[in-house]
Short mmCIF file of C-alpha atoms in Angstrom, two decimals:
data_model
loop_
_atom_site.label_atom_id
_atom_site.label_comp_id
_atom_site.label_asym_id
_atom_site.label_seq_id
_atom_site.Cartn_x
_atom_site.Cartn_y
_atom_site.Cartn_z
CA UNK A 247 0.00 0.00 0.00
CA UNK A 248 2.78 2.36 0.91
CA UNK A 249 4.43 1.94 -2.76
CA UNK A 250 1.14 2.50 -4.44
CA UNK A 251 0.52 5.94 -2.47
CA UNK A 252 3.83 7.27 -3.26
CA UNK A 253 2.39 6.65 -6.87
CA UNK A 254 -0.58 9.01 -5.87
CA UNK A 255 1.58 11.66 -4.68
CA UNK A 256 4.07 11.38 -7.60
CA UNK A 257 0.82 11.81 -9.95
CA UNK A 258 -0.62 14.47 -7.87
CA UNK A 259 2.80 16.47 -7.09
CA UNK A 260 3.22 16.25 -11.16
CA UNK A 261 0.29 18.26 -11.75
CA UNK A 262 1.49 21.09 -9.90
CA UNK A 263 3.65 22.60 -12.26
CA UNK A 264 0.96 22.82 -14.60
CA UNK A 265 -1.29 24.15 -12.36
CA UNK A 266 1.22 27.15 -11.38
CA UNK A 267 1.96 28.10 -15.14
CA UNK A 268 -2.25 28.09 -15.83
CA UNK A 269 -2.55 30.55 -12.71
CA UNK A 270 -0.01 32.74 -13.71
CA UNK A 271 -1.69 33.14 -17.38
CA UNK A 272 -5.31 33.11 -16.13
CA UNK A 273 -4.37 35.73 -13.85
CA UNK A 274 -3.00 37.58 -16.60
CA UNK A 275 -5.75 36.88 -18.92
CA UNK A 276 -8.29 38.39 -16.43
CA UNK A 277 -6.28 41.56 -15.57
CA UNK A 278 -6.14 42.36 -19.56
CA UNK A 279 -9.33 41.83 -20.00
CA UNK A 280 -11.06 44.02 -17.05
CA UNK A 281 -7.98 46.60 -18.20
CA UNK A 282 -10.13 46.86 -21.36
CA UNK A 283 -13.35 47.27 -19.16
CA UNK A 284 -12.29 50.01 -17.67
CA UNK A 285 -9.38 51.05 -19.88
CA UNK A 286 -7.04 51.58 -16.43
CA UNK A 287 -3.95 50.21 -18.69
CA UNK A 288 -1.56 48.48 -16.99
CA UNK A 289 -3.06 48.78 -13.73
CA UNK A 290 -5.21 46.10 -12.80
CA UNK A 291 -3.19 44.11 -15.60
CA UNK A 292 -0.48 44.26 -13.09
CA UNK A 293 -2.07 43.46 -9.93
CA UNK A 294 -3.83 40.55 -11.20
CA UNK A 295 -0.52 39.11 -12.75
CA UNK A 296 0.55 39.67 -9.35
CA UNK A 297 -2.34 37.35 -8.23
CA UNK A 298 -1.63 35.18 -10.19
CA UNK A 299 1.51 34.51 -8.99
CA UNK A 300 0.25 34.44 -5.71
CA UNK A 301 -2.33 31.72 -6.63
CA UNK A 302 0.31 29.75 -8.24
CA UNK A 303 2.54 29.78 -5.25
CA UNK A 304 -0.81 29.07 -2.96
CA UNK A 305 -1.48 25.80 -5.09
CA UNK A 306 2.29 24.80 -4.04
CA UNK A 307 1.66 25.30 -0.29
CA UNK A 308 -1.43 23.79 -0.60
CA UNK A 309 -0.13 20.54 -2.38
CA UNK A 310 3.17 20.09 0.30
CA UNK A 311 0.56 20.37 3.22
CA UNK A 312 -1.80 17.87 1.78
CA UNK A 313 0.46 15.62 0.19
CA UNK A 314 3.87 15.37 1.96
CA UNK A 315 2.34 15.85 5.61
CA UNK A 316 -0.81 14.17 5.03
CA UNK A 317 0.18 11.30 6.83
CA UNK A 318 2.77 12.24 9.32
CA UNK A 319 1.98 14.03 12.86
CA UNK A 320 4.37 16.40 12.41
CA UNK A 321 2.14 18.93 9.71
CA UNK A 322 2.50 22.36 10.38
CA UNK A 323 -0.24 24.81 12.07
CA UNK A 324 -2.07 26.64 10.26
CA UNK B 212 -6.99 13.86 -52.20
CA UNK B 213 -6.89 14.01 -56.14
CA UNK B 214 -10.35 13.75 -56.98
CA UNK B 215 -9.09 11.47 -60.40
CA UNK B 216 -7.96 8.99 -58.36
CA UNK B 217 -10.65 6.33 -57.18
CA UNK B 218 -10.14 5.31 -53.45
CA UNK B 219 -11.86 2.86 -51.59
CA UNK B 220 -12.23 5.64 -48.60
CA UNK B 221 -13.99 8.25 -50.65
CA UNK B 222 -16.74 6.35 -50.60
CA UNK B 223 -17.33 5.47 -47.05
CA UNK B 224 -19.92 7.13 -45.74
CA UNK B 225 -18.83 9.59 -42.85
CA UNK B 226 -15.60 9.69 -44.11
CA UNK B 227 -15.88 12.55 -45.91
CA UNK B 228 -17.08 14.96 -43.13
CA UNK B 229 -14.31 13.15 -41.04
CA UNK B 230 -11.53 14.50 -43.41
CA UNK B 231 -12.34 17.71 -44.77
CA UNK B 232 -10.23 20.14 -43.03
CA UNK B 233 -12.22 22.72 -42.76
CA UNK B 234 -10.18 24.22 -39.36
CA UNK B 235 -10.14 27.75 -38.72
CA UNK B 236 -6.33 28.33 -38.02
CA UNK B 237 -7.19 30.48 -34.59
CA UNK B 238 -5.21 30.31 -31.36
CA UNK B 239 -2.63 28.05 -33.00
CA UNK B 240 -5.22 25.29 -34.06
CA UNK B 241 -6.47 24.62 -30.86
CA UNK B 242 -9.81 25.79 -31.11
CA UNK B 243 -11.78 25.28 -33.92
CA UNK B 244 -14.59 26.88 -35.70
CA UNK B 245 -17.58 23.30 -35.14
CA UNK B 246 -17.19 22.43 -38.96
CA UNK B 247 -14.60 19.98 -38.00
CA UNK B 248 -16.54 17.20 -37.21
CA UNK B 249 -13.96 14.22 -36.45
CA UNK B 250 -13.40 14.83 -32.84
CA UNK B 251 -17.25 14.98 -32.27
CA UNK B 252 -17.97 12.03 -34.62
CA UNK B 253 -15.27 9.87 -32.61
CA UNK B 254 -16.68 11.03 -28.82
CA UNK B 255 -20.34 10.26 -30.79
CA UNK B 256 -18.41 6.35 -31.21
CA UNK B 257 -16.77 6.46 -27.77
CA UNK B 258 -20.20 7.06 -26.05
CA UNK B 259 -22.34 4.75 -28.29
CA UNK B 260 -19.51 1.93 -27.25
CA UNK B 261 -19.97 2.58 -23.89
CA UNK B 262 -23.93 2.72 -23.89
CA UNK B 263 -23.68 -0.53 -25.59
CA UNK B 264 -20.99 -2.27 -22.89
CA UNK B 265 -23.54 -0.69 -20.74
CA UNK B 266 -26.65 -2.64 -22.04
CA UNK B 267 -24.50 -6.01 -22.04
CA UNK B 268 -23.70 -5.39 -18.62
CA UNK B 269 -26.68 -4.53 -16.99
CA UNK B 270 -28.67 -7.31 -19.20
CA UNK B 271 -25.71 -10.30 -17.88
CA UNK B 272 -26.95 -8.63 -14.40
CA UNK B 273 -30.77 -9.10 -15.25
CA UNK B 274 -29.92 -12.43 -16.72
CA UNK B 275 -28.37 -13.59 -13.09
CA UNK B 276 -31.60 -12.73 -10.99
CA UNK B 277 -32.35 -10.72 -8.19
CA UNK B 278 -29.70 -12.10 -5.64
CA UNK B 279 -27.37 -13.12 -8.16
CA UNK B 280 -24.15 -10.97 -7.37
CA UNK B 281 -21.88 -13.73 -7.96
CA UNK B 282 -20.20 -13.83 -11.28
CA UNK B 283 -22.40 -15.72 -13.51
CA UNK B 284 -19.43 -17.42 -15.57
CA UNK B 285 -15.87 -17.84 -15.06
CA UNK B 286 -14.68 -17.05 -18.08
CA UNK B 287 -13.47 -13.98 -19.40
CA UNK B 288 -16.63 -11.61 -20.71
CA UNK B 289 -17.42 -7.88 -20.64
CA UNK B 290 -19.51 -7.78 -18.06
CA UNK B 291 -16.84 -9.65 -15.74
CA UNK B 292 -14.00 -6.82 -16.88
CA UNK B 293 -16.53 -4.06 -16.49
CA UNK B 294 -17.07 -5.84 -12.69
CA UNK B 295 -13.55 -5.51 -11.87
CA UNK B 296 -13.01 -1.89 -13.66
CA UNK B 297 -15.48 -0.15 -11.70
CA UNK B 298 -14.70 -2.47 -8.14
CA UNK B 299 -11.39 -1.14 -8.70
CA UNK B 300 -12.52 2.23 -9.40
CA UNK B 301 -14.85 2.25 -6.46
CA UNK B 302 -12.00 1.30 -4.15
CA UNK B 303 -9.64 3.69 -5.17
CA UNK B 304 -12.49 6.35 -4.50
CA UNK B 305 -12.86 5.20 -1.47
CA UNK B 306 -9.27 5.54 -0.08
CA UNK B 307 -9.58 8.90 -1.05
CA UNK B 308 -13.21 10.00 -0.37
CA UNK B 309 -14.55 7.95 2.40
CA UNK B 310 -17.86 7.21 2.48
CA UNK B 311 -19.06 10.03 0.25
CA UNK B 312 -17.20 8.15 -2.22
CA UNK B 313 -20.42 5.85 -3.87
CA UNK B 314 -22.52 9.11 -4.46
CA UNK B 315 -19.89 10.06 -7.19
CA UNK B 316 -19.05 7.25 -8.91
CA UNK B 317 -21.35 7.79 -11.84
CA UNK B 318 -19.94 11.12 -12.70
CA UNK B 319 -16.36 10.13 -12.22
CA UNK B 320 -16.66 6.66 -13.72
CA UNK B 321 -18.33 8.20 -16.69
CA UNK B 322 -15.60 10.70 -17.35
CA UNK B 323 -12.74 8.06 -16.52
CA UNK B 324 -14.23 5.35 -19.12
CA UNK B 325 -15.01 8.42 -21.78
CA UNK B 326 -11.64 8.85 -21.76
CA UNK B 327 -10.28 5.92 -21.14
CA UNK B 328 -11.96 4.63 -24.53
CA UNK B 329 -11.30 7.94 -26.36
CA UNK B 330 -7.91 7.67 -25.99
CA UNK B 331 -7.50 4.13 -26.79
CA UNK B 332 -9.35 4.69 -29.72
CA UNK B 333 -6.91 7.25 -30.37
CA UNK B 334 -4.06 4.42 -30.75
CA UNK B 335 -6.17 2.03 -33.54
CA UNK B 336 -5.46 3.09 -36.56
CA UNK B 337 -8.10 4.59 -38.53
CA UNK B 338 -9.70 5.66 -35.84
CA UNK B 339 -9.29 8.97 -34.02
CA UNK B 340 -9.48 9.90 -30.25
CA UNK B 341 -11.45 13.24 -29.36
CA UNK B 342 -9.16 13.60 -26.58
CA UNK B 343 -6.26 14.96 -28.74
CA UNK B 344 -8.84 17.98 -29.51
CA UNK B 345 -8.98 20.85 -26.90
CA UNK B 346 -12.70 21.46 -27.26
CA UNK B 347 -13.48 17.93 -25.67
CA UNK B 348 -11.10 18.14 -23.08
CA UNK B 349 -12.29 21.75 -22.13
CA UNK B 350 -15.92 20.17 -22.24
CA UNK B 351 -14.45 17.03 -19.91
CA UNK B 352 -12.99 19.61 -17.49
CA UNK B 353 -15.99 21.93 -16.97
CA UNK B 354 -18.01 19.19 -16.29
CA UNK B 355 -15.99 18.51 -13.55
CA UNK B 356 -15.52 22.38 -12.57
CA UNK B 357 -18.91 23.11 -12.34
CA UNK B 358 -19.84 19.49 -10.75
CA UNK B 359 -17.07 20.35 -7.29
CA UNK B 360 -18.86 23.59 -7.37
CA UNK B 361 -22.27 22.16 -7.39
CA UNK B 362 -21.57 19.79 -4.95
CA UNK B 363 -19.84 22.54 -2.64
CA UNK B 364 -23.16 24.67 -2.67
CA UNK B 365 -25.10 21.52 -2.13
CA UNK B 366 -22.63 20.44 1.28
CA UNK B 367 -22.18 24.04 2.65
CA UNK B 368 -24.96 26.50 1.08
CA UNK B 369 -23.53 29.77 1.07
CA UNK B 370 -20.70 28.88 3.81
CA UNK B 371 -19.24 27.52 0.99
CA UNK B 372 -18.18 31.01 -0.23
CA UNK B 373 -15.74 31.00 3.20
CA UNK B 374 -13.41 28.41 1.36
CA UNK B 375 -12.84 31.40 -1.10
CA UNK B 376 -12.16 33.71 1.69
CA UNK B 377 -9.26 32.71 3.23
CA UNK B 378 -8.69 32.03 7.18
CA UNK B 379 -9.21 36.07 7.90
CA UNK B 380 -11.87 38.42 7.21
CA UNK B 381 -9.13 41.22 6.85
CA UNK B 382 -7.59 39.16 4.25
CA UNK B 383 -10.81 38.38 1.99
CA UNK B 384 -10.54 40.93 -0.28
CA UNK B 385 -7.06 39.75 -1.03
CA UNK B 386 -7.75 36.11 -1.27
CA UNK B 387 -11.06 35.96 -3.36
CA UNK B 388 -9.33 36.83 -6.74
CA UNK B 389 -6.35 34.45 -5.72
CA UNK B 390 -8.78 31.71 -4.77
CA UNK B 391 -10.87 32.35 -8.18
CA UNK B 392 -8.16 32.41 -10.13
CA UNK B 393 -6.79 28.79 -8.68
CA UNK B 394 -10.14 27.86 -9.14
CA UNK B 395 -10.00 28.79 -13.16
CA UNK B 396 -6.32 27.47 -13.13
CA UNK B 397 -7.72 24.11 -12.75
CA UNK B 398 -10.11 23.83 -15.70
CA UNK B 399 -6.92 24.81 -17.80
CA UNK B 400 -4.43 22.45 -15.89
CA UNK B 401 -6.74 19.47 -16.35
CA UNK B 402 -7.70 20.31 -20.40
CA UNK B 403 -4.75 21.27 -21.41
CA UNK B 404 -2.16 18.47 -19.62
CA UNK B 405 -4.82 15.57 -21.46
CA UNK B 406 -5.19 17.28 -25.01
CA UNK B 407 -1.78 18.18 -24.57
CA UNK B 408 -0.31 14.29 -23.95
CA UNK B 409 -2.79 12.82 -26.25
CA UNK B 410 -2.39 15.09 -29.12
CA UNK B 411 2.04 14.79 -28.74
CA UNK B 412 1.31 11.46 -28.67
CA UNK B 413 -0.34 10.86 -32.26
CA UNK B 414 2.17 13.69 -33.40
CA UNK B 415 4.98 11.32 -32.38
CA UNK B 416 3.57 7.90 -33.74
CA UNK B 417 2.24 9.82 -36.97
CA UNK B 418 6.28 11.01 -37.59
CA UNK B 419 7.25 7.43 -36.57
CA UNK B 420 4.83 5.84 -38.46
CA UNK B 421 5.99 8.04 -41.74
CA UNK B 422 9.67 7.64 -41.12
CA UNK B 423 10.03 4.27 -40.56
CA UNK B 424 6.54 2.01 -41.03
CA UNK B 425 7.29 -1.69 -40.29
CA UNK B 426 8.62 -2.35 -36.46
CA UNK B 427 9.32 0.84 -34.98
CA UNK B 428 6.03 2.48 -34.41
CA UNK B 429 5.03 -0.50 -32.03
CA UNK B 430 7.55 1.26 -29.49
CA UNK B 431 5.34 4.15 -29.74
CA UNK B 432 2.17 2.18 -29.79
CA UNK B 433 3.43 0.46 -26.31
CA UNK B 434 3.99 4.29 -25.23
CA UNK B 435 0.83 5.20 -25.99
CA UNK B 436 -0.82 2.84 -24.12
CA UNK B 437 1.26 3.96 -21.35
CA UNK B 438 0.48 7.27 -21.83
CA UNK B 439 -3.85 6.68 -22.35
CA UNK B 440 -3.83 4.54 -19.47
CA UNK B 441 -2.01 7.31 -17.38
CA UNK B 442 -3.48 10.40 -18.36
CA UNK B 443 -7.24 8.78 -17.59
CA UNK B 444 -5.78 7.79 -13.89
CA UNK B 445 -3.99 11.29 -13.72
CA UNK B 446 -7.80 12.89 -14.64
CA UNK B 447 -9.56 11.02 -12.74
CA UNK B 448 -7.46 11.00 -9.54
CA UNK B 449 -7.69 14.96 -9.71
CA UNK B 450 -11.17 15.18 -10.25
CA UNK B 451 -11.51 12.97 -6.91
CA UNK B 452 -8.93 15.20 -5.18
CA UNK B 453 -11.19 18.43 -6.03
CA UNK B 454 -14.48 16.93 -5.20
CA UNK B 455 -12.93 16.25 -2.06
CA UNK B 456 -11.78 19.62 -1.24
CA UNK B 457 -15.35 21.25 -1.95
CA UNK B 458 -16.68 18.66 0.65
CA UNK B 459 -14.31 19.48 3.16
CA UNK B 460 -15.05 22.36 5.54
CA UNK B 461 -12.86 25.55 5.25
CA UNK B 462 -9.46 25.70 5.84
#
């Protein structure tokens, strides 16, 4: 059992870069496009590229706290 | 095609609205403009293979009687393999779901086997899989998206919206857009990573298959397999993993 759930978090850990480049570029996506709402060039293209990043570094810590120390005792506080 | 020269395939019927490439070059191929209709016409086979495995099953079960949960023959049949797919599938649900896990196995078992058989069909040649277009993988991700949200409403009601919120209220405004943005990250992690592996795939075996066409290509076929078989489990073990997180209470 223990071989086959390091499988699972091999598989699940694998998606993560993925994930990170998708939230960086949706985050981008949305900031251009409500730019163009409200025509506040560069603005909010900025802030939600900075979001974006900050989603994509979320989905990390999110992934290491569910997958690395789901089993162990020893998982960080929150 | 020449038109002056007579082939066999010409005069297949559907094979002409399979090749006619009538693609709209737009966002570097991915999307096209609906008058392509192989990738529909091949999901159209995937399904109508599935109802039918479906039928055979459920009439073997009908066959065996009311109590008759034991397997009916010994030998090898559809409705025995079907048995042990979905078993397996429920188990491995299970592990990760707990007891919610039964309430979801027709959505997730229905997305699995869709493509599971799309992208095996993918691998016969002749055939297509509509997993190497984006459009059905978007489609095969937004079910899911809008299923975890459904099923977070359905859990919570509106204390679902606290999962987007972040641990504290001082830090909501902040973490809604990061939250919704994860949220859309997903639908494009999941469609792209399966069109992406399933359309490289055929690339590869099509530039095999053209260089070299007697032995080496099976490689490629054996990779293939590899790769449909992995890409399904990959799919459906994320679409598990989100369900899961909408179900659980906020962090």
């Amino acid at each position: 059992m223990a071989k086959s759930r390091g499988l699972y978090e091999l598989l699940k850990l694998s998606s993560l870069g993925l994930e990170m480049g998708a939230a960086v570029v949706i985050g981008l996506l949305m900031g251009v496009w409500l730019d163009r709402q409200f025509s506040t060039e560069p603005w909010l293209t900025l802030l939600f590229l900075g979001f974006g990043f900050a989603a994509a570094v979320k989905a990390v810590v999110r992934a290491l706290r569910k997958g690395i120390f789901a089993d162990e005792n020893d998982a960080p506080e929150e | 095609m020449s038109a002056d020269t007579f082939i066999f395939l010409d005069h297949t019927p559907l094979y002409t609205a399979i090749e006619q490439p009538a693609t709209v070059e737009k966002f570097g191929g991915m999307v096209n403009n609906g008058l392509e209709a192989s990738p529909i016409i091949h999901a159209a086979l995937a399904s109508a293979l599935l109802v039918g495995i479906a039928f055979l099953v459920n009439r073997s079960y009908t066959n065996r009687g009311r109590n008759g949960l034991a397997p009916a023959e010994k030998t090898f049949s559809v409705s025995n393999l079907m048995e042990l797919a979905v078993t397996g599938l429920l188990q491995f649900m299970e592990s990760l779901m707990g007891s919610e896990a039964r309430r979801f196995v027709p959505l997730i078992g229905g997305t699995a086997f869709f493509i599971l058989f799309n992208n095996l069909m993918g691998l016969v040649p002749g055939l297509d899989g509509a997993t190497a277009n984006f459009n059905t993988t978007l489609a095969c991700a937004l079910v899911i998206f809008v299923a975890t949200h459904v099923v977070g409403v359905r859990t919570h009601g509106a204390a679902y919206i606290k999962q987007f919120l972040g641990p504290v209220w001082w830090l909501a405004w902040l973490m809604f857009p990061i939250e919704l943005i994860g949220h859309f990250a997903r639908i494009l992690s999941l469609s792209v990573r399966l069109y992406g592996n399933m359309m490289g795939d055929h690339r590869v075996l099509a530039i095999f298959l053209a260089l070299v066409a007697l032995g080496v290509p099976v490689i490629f076929m054996g990779m293939g397999i590899f790769i449909a078989l992995v890409q399904t489990f990959v799919f459906t073990l994320l679409s598990i993993l989100y369900i899961t997180f909408a179900l659980e209470e906020a962090h």
